[in-house]
Amino acid sequence: MTDSIFKSKLPNVGTSIFTKMSLLANQYGAINLSQGFPEFDVPDYLKSRINEAIVGGKNQYCPSMGLPDLLHEIGALVQRCYIENETRKMDALHSVTVTSGATEALWVAFQTIVRPGDEVIVFDPAYDSYEPAIELAGGRCRHVAMSAPDYAIDWNVVENTINHQTRAIVINTPHNPTGTLLVQSDMEILQKLVLKHDLYVISDEVYEHITFDGLRHESVLRYPELFMRSMVISSFGKTFHCTGWKLGYCVAPKALTDEFRKIHQYVTFCSFTPAQFAIAQMLKAHPQHMDELSGFYQQKRDVLVSALQDSRFEVLPSKGTYFVLVDYSEISDLNDVEFCHWLTKEIGVAAIPLSPFYQADLLNEYHQKHKIVRLCFAKHDETLLKAAELLCQL
Ligand code: PMP
Ligand code: GLN
C-alpha cells in the first residue's frame, strides 16, 4: 500500500491550529496566548490527592462508567449548580459517565447519536473537534454562522436549516473562541425546536464555571425537557487547571447514557484512575473552588483588557471562557493566519486566528468583514502585562 492509493477518511483535516501555533510560539520564544491552557498549576490539595492515589496503589482499571465516588460528586455538583427544584433529583449512577477529557465525551456522543446520512447543525466559529467526529460517525455538518461582534444565534436561520435529515444541534456555551454566552431565551427557543423537530442536542459546556460580570451559565441541565434529548459535556481540565490529565464527563438521560456507555467502554474502557480518586476528593472538600473560578478569571480578563486599552486593537466583549477576541483591522491588512504568524515571529506574542473555526463557504464572508484573532488570558498577570506591552507598540 502506498500513500498515493490510500484514501483518507478526513482529507480536509491537517494539524490542529492549536498545535501549530504553540509550536511556532516555542520556536520563536514568543509569549504563548494561543493554545488555551492555564499557566497556573493545579491546586495543592489536588496534587497531594493524586500523589496519594498513585503511591497508595490506585493504579488499576476502575469501573468503565467512572469511579462511584466521582459519579456521586459530579451528581452533587450538577444538582447544586443547576437543579434548584428539589423534586428533580440527579441520578448520577445512571446519567453520568466519566471520560478521557471532553474530547472523548464529544467523540462518543457523536457516535451515539449520529447515523450515516444524518445532518448535524453546528455554529461557526466552531471548536475544531466537532466536524471530524461527526463525519467519522457518517454524518454531515450544516454550518450556521454567528456574526461579530455579538455572535448571537439567528434561530430563524436555524429553523430554515432543519430538514428531515437533521438529527442534532451542537451548542457550546460559554463559547470558544468568542467568549459569548447563550441566554435564557436561546435555551427556550432551542428547547422548542428540539421538541418540534425531534432532534438531539450535544451541549459542550467545558467552560461552565467561567462566566463574568455576574452572568449566569445557561446549562442545558437547567431545562428538564431539553435535557431529556441532550448530552451535556464538561471537562475538569478547565476547572482545575489540569488540561493534561484529560478527565471530563458526559451527563445524559439514562437511555442515552446506556448507549453512550456501550461505546465509551470500547473507546477507552475507563479513564485515568488516580485522577478520578483525586478529583472526587477535591469536589467534596473544596466545593468553593468552582464558585471562585469566575472571579479568578474575570480578574485576568480585566488585567489584559485594561492593558490593551491604549492599543490599536479593538477588544470584543468576553463574557465567559478564558479567551478574548481582538480586532486588528487598524494595525494590519494581513489575513488572520498571516497576522498570527507575523505577530509570533516579529512581535513575540502568539495568538489564534479565527478562520480555522469556520467552514470554507462561510470563510470568504468572514474574511471580507473581519480581522479578528483570539487571545488566551489563563496566564499570570506578569505574562499578560508583558504581552500587552508588546501589543501596545503596534
Ligand atoms: N470543547 C471546547 C470548546 C474546548 O475548548 C476544549 C478544550 N480546550 C474541549 C472541548 C476539549 O476538552 P478536553 O481538553 O477536556 O478534551
Ligand atoms: N481547547 C484548547 C483551545 O481552544 C486547545 C485544545 C487543544 O489543543 N486541542 O485552545
Coordinates of C-alpha atoms and ligand atoms in Angstrom, one line a residue:
M1 CA 0.0 0.0 0.0
T2 CA 1.4 3.4 -0.9
D3 CA 0.4 6.9 0.1
S4 CA -0.9 7.6 -3.3
I5 CA -3.6 4.9 -3.2
F6 CA -4.6 5.4 0.5
K7 CA -7.8 7.3 0.6
S8 CA -8.0 9.5 3.7
K9 CA -11.2 9.4 5.7
L10 CA -10.5 13.0 6.6
P11 CA -9.0 14.6 3.5
N12 CA -9.6 18.1 4.7
V13 CA -8.0 17.7 8.1
G14 CA -4.5 18.8 8.9
T15 CA -2.6 19.5 12.1
S16 CA -4.7 21.5 14.5
I17 CA -4.2 25.3 14.7
F18 CA -3.5 24.9 18.5
T19 CA -0.6 22.6 17.9
K20 CA 0.7 24.7 15.0
M21 CA 0.6 28.0 17.0
S22 CA 2.1 26.5 20.2
L23 CA 5.0 25.0 18.2
L24 CA 5.6 28.4 16.5
A25 CA 5.5 30.2 19.9
N26 CA 8.1 27.8 21.3
Q27 CA 10.2 28.0 18.2
Y28 CA 10.3 31.9 18.4
G29 CA 10.3 32.1 22.2
A30 CA 7.0 34.1 22.0
I31 CA 4.6 34.6 24.8
N32 CA 2.0 32.0 24.2
L33 CA -1.5 33.4 24.3
S34 CA -2.6 31.0 21.5
Q35 CA -3.5 27.4 22.6
G36 CA -5.9 27.5 25.5
F37 CA -4.2 26.1 28.6
P38 CA -3.6 27.7 32.1
E39 CA -0.2 28.9 33.1
F40 CA -1.2 28.0 36.8
D41 CA -0.5 24.8 38.5
V42 CA -3.3 22.5 39.8
P43 CA -4.4 23.3 43.4
D44 CA -2.0 21.9 46.0
Y45 CA -4.8 19.8 47.6
L46 CA -5.5 18.1 44.3
K47 CA -1.8 17.5 43.7
S48 CA -1.4 15.8 47.1
R49 CA -4.5 13.6 46.5
I50 CA -3.3 12.4 43.1
N51 CA 0.1 11.7 44.5
E52 CA -1.5 9.8 47.4
A53 CA -3.7 7.8 44.9
I54 CA -0.6 6.8 42.8
V55 CA 1.6 6.0 45.8
G56 CA -1.3 4.2 47.5
G57 CA -1.8 1.8 44.6
K58 CA -4.9 3.1 43.0
N59 CA -3.4 2.3 39.6
Q60 CA -5.6 -0.3 38.0
Y61 CA -8.8 -0.1 35.9
C62 CA -11.8 1.4 37.7
P63 CA -15.4 0.9 36.6
S64 CA -15.8 1.8 32.9
M65 CA -18.5 4.4 33.7
G66 CA -16.3 6.1 36.3
L67 CA -15.4 5.7 40.0
P68 CA -18.7 5.6 42.0
D69 CA -17.4 8.3 44.4
L70 CA -16.7 10.6 41.5
L71 CA -20.0 10.0 39.8
H72 CA -21.7 10.8 43.1
E73 CA -19.7 14.1 43.5
I74 CA -20.5 15.1 39.9
G75 CA -24.1 14.4 40.5
A76 CA -24.0 16.6 43.7
L77 CA -22.3 19.4 41.7
V78 CA -24.8 19.3 39.0
Q79 CA -27.7 19.3 41.5
R80 CA -26.2 22.3 43.4
C81 CA -25.4 24.4 40.3
Y82 CA -28.3 23.8 38.0
I83 CA -31.2 21.9 39.6
E84 CA -32.9 24.3 42.0
N85 CA -36.1 22.3 42.1
E86 CA -35.7 19.7 44.9
T87 CA -38.2 17.3 43.3
R88 CA -35.8 16.7 40.4
K89 CA -33.0 14.6 41.7
M90 CA -29.8 13.8 39.7
D91 CA -29.4 10.1 39.3
A92 CA -25.6 10.2 38.8
L93 CA -25.1 6.4 38.7
H94 CA -27.3 6.2 35.6
S95 CA -26.7 9.5 33.9
V96 CA -23.1 10.5 34.4
T97 CA -20.1 8.9 32.6
V98 CA -16.5 9.9 33.3
T99 CA -14.5 10.2 30.1
S100 CA -10.9 10.9 29.0
G101 CA -11.4 14.6 28.6
A102 CA -14.3 16.4 26.9
T103 CA -12.8 15.4 23.6
E104 CA -13.6 11.7 24.2
A105 CA -17.0 12.6 25.5
L106 CA -17.8 14.6 22.3
W107 CA -16.5 11.8 20.2
V108 CA -18.6 9.2 21.9
A109 CA -21.7 11.5 22.0
F110 CA -21.5 11.9 18.2
Q111 CA -21.0 8.1 17.7
T112 CA -24.1 7.6 20.0
I113 CA -26.4 10.0 18.2
V114 CA -25.3 10.4 14.6
R115 CA -26.2 7.8 12.0
P116 CA -24.9 7.6 8.4
G117 CA -26.7 10.3 6.3
D118 CA -27.7 12.4 9.3
E119 CA -27.1 16.2 9.3
V120 CA -25.9 18.0 12.4
I121 CA -26.1 21.8 12.8
V122 CA -23.0 23.5 14.2
F123 CA -22.4 27.2 14.7
D124 CA -19.4 28.8 13.2
P125 CA -16.9 29.8 14.6
A126 CA -16.9 26.2 15.9
Y127 CA -14.4 24.2 18.0
D128 CA -12.3 22.1 15.7
S129 CA -13.1 18.6 17.0
Y130 CA -16.8 18.6 16.2
E131 CA -16.8 18.2 12.4
P132 CA -14.3 15.3 12.1
A133 CA -16.1 13.4 14.8
I134 CA -19.5 14.0 13.1
E135 CA -18.1 12.9 9.7
L136 CA -16.5 9.8 11.1
A137 CA -19.9 8.9 12.5
G138 CA -21.2 9.1 8.9
G139 CA -22.9 12.5 9.4
R140 CA -22.6 15.8 7.7
C141 CA -22.3 19.3 9.3
R142 CA -24.6 22.1 8.4
H143 CA -22.8 25.2 9.4
V144 CA -24.7 28.3 10.6
A145 CA -22.7 31.5 11.1
M146 CA -22.8 33.7 14.1
S147 CA -21.7 37.2 13.3
A148 CA -19.4 39.6 15.1
P149 CA -19.5 41.5 17.4
D150 CA -22.2 39.8 19.4
Y151 CA -22.0 36.3 17.8
A152 CA -25.7 35.7 18.6
I153 CA -27.5 32.8 17.0
D154 CA -30.2 33.6 14.4
W155 CA -32.7 31.0 15.3
N156 CA -34.8 31.7 12.2
V157 CA -31.8 30.6 10.1
V158 CA -31.5 27.5 12.3
E159 CA -35.1 26.6 11.8
N160 CA -34.8 27.1 8.0
T161 CA -31.8 24.8 8.0
I162 CA -33.6 22.0 9.7
N163 CA -34.9 19.3 7.4
H164 CA -35.9 15.6 7.6
Q165 CA -32.2 14.6 7.7
T166 CA -31.4 16.8 10.7
R167 CA -30.5 14.7 13.7
A168 CA -28.8 17.1 16.2
I169 CA -27.7 20.6 17.1
V170 CA -24.3 21.3 18.7
I171 CA -24.1 24.2 21.2
N172 CA -21.1 25.5 23.1
T173 CA -21.6 27.9 26.0
P174 CA -19.6 29.7 27.3
H175 CA -18.3 29.8 23.7
N176 CA -14.8 29.1 22.5
P177 CA -13.4 31.1 20.7
T178 CA -15.8 34.1 21.1
G179 CA -16.3 34.3 24.8
T180 CA -20.1 34.7 24.4
L181 CA -22.9 33.1 26.4
L182 CA -26.2 31.7 25.3
V183 CA -29.0 33.3 27.3
Q184 CA -32.3 32.0 28.7
S185 CA -34.3 33.0 25.5
D186 CA -31.8 31.0 23.4
M187 CA -32.4 27.9 25.5
E188 CA -36.1 28.3 25.4
I189 CA -36.1 28.6 21.6
L190 CA -33.7 25.7 21.3
Q191 CA -36.0 23.5 23.5
K192 CA -39.0 24.4 21.3
L193 CA -37.1 23.5 18.1
V194 CA -35.7 20.3 19.5
L195 CA -39.1 19.1 20.7
K196 CA -40.9 20.2 17.5
H197 CA -38.4 18.6 15.1
D198 CA -37.5 15.5 17.2
L199 CA -33.8 16.4 17.5
Y200 CA -31.0 15.9 19.9
V201 CA -28.5 18.3 21.5
I202 CA -24.8 17.9 22.2
S203 CA -24.0 20.7 24.6
D204 CA -20.3 21.5 25.1
E205 CA -20.2 23.2 28.4
V206 CA -16.5 22.8 29.3
Y207 CA -16.2 26.4 30.5
E208 CA -19.3 26.2 32.6
H209 CA -17.7 27.6 35.7
I210 CA -16.1 30.6 34.0
T211 CA -18.7 33.4 33.4
F212 CA -18.2 37.1 34.1
D213 CA -20.0 40.2 35.4
G214 CA -22.5 38.1 37.4
L215 CA -23.9 36.5 34.2
R216 CA -25.4 33.0 34.7
H217 CA -24.3 29.9 32.8
E218 CA -27.4 28.6 31.0
S219 CA -26.7 24.9 31.2
V220 CA -29.0 22.5 29.3
L221 CA -29.2 20.8 32.7
R222 CA -31.5 23.7 33.9
Y223 CA -34.1 22.8 31.3
P224 CA -35.7 19.4 32.1
E225 CA -37.4 18.8 28.7
L226 CA -34.4 19.9 26.8
F227 CA -32.1 17.7 28.9
M228 CA -34.2 14.6 28.0
R229 CA -32.9 15.0 24.5
S230 CA -29.3 16.1 25.3
M231 CA -25.8 15.0 26.1
V232 CA -24.1 17.6 28.3
I233 CA -20.3 17.6 28.2
S234 CA -17.8 19.1 30.6
S235 CA -14.0 18.9 31.4
F236 CA -12.1 19.0 34.7
G237 CA -9.1 20.3 32.7
K238 CA -10.7 23.8 32.6
T239 CA -12.0 23.8 36.2
F240 CA -8.9 22.5 38.0
H241 CA -6.1 23.8 35.7
C242 CA -5.2 20.3 34.7
T243 CA -5.8 20.1 30.9
G244 CA -3.1 17.4 30.7
W245 CA -5.0 15.0 32.9
K246 CA -7.7 14.6 30.3
L247 CA -10.6 14.0 32.5
G248 CA -14.1 15.0 31.6
Y249 CA -17.7 13.7 31.7
C250 CA -21.0 13.4 30.0
V251 CA -24.4 13.9 31.7
A252 CA -27.4 12.5 29.8
P253 CA -30.7 10.8 30.5
K254 CA -30.5 7.1 31.3
A255 CA -31.5 5.8 27.9
L256 CA -28.8 8.0 26.1
T257 CA -26.3 7.2 28.8
D258 CA -26.8 3.5 28.3
E259 CA -25.9 3.8 24.7
F260 CA -23.0 6.3 25.4
R261 CA -21.5 3.8 27.8
K262 CA -21.6 0.9 25.3
I263 CA -19.3 3.0 23.0
H264 CA -17.2 4.5 25.8
Q265 CA -16.2 1.0 27.0
Y266 CA -14.7 0.2 23.6
V267 CA -13.1 3.6 23.0
T268 CA -11.1 3.5 26.3
F269 CA -12.9 1.3 28.8
C270 CA -12.1 3.6 31.7
S271 CA -10.3 6.9 32.3
F272 CA -7.2 7.6 34.4
T273 CA -8.0 6.1 37.8
P274 CA -5.7 8.2 40.1
A275 CA -7.1 11.4 38.8
Q276 CA -10.7 10.1 39.4
F277 CA -9.8 9.4 43.1
A278 CA -8.2 12.9 43.4
I279 CA -10.9 14.9 41.8
A280 CA -13.7 13.1 43.7
Q281 CA -12.0 14.2 46.9
M282 CA -11.3 17.8 45.6
L283 CA -15.0 18.2 44.7
K284 CA -16.1 17.1 48.1
A285 CA -13.5 19.0 50.1
H286 CA -13.4 22.3 48.1
P287 CA -16.7 23.0 46.5
Q288 CA -15.9 26.7 46.8
H289 CA -13.2 26.3 44.1
M290 CA -15.9 26.2 41.4
D291 CA -17.6 29.2 42.8
E292 CA -14.4 31.2 42.9
L293 CA -13.3 30.4 39.4
S294 CA -15.3 33.1 37.6
G295 CA -13.9 35.8 39.9
F296 CA -10.4 34.5 39.4
Y297 CA -10.7 34.6 35.6
Q298 CA -12.6 37.9 35.5
Q299 CA -9.6 39.5 37.2
K300 CA -7.3 38.0 34.4
R301 CA -9.6 39.3 31.7
D302 CA -9.7 42.7 33.2
V303 CA -5.9 42.9 33.5
L304 CA -5.5 42.1 29.8
V305 CA -8.4 44.2 28.6
S306 CA -7.3 47.3 30.5
A307 CA -3.7 46.9 29.5
L308 CA -4.8 46.8 25.8
Q309 CA -7.0 49.9 26.2
D310 CA -4.4 52.2 24.7
S311 CA -3.5 49.8 21.9
R312 CA -4.9 49.9 18.4
F313 CA -6.6 46.6 18.9
E314 CA -10.4 46.7 19.3
V315 CA -11.2 44.4 22.2
L316 CA -14.5 42.5 21.8
P317 CA -16.6 41.7 24.9
S318 CA -15.7 38.4 26.7
K319 CA -18.5 37.2 29.0
G320 CA -17.0 33.8 29.8
T321 CA -14.2 31.2 29.0
Y322 CA -10.6 32.3 29.2
F323 CA -10.5 33.8 25.8
V324 CA -11.0 37.3 24.4
L325 CA -11.2 38.3 20.7
V326 CA -9.4 41.4 19.4
D327 CA -9.9 43.1 16.0
Y328 CA -6.6 44.2 14.4
S329 CA -8.0 46.0 11.3
E330 CA -6.4 49.2 12.4
I331 CA -3.0 47.5 12.6
S332 CA -2.6 45.3 9.5
D333 CA -4.1 44.2 6.2
L334 CA -2.7 40.7 6.6
N335 CA -5.2 37.9 6.8
D336 CA -5.6 36.4 10.3
V337 CA -3.3 33.4 9.8
E338 CA -0.6 35.6 8.3
F339 CA -1.1 38.1 11.0
C340 CA -0.7 35.5 13.8
H341 CA 2.5 34.2 12.2
W342 CA 3.9 37.7 11.9
L343 CA 2.8 38.5 15.5
T344 CA 4.5 35.4 16.9
K345 CA 7.8 35.8 14.9
E346 CA 8.2 39.6 14.8
I347 CA 6.4 40.9 17.9
G348 CA 6.8 37.9 20.3
V349 CA 3.1 37.2 21.1
A350 CA 1.3 34.1 19.8
A351 CA -2.5 34.3 19.1
I352 CA -5.0 32.0 17.4
P353 CA -6.5 33.0 14.1
L354 CA -10.3 32.6 13.8
S355 CA -10.5 31.3 10.3
P356 CA -9.8 27.6 11.2
F357 CA -13.0 27.7 13.2
Y358 CA -15.0 28.4 10.0
Q359 CA -16.3 26.2 7.2
A360 CA -14.8 27.1 3.8
D361 CA -18.1 28.6 2.5
L362 CA -18.5 30.9 5.4
L363 CA -14.8 31.9 5.4
N364 CA -14.9 34.3 2.5
E365 CA -17.7 36.3 4.1
Y366 CA -15.7 36.2 7.3
H367 CA -12.5 37.5 5.8
Q368 CA -14.3 40.3 3.9
K369 CA -15.8 41.6 7.1
H370 CA -13.4 40.8 10.0
K371 CA -9.8 40.8 11.1
I372 CA -10.1 39.1 14.4
V373 CA -7.8 36.8 16.5
R374 CA -8.2 35.1 19.9
L375 CA -6.0 35.7 22.9
C376 CA -5.9 33.3 25.9
F377 CA -5.8 35.1 29.3
A378 CA -5.3 32.0 31.5
K379 CA -1.9 33.4 32.4
H380 CA -0.1 35.1 35.3
D381 CA -0.6 38.9 35.5
E382 CA 3.1 39.4 34.6
T383 CA 2.7 37.4 31.4
L384 CA -0.4 39.3 30.4
L385 CA 1.2 42.6 31.1
K386 CA 4.3 41.7 29.2
A387 CA 2.3 40.6 26.2
A388 CA 0.1 43.7 26.3
E389 CA 3.2 45.9 26.4
L390 CA 4.4 44.3 23.2
L391 CA 0.9 44.5 21.6
C392 CA 0.6 48.2 22.6
Q393 CA 3.7 49.0 20.5
L394 CA 1.8 48.1 17.3
Ligands
PMP1 N1 -14.6 21.8 23.8 C1 -14.1 23.1 23.9 C2 -14.9 24.2 23.5 C3 -12.7 23.2 24.3 O1 -12.2 24.5 24.3 C4 -12.0 22.1 24.6 C5 -10.5 22.2 25.0 N2 -9.9 23.2 25.2 C6 -12.5 20.9 24.6 C7 -13.9 20.8 24.2 C8 -11.8 19.6 24.9 O2 -11.6 19.5 26.3 P1 -10.6 18.4 26.9 O3 -9.3 19.0 27.0 O4 -11.1 18.1 28.3 O5 -10.6 17.2 26.0
GLN2 N1 -9.3 23.9 23.5 C1 -8.0 24.5 23.5 C2 -8.1 25.8 22.8 O1 -9.1 26.2 22.3 C3 -7.0 23.7 22.8 C4 -7.1 22.2 22.9 C5 -6.1 21.5 22.0 O2 -5.0 21.9 21.9 N2 -6.6 20.5 21.3 O3 -7.1 26.5 22.6

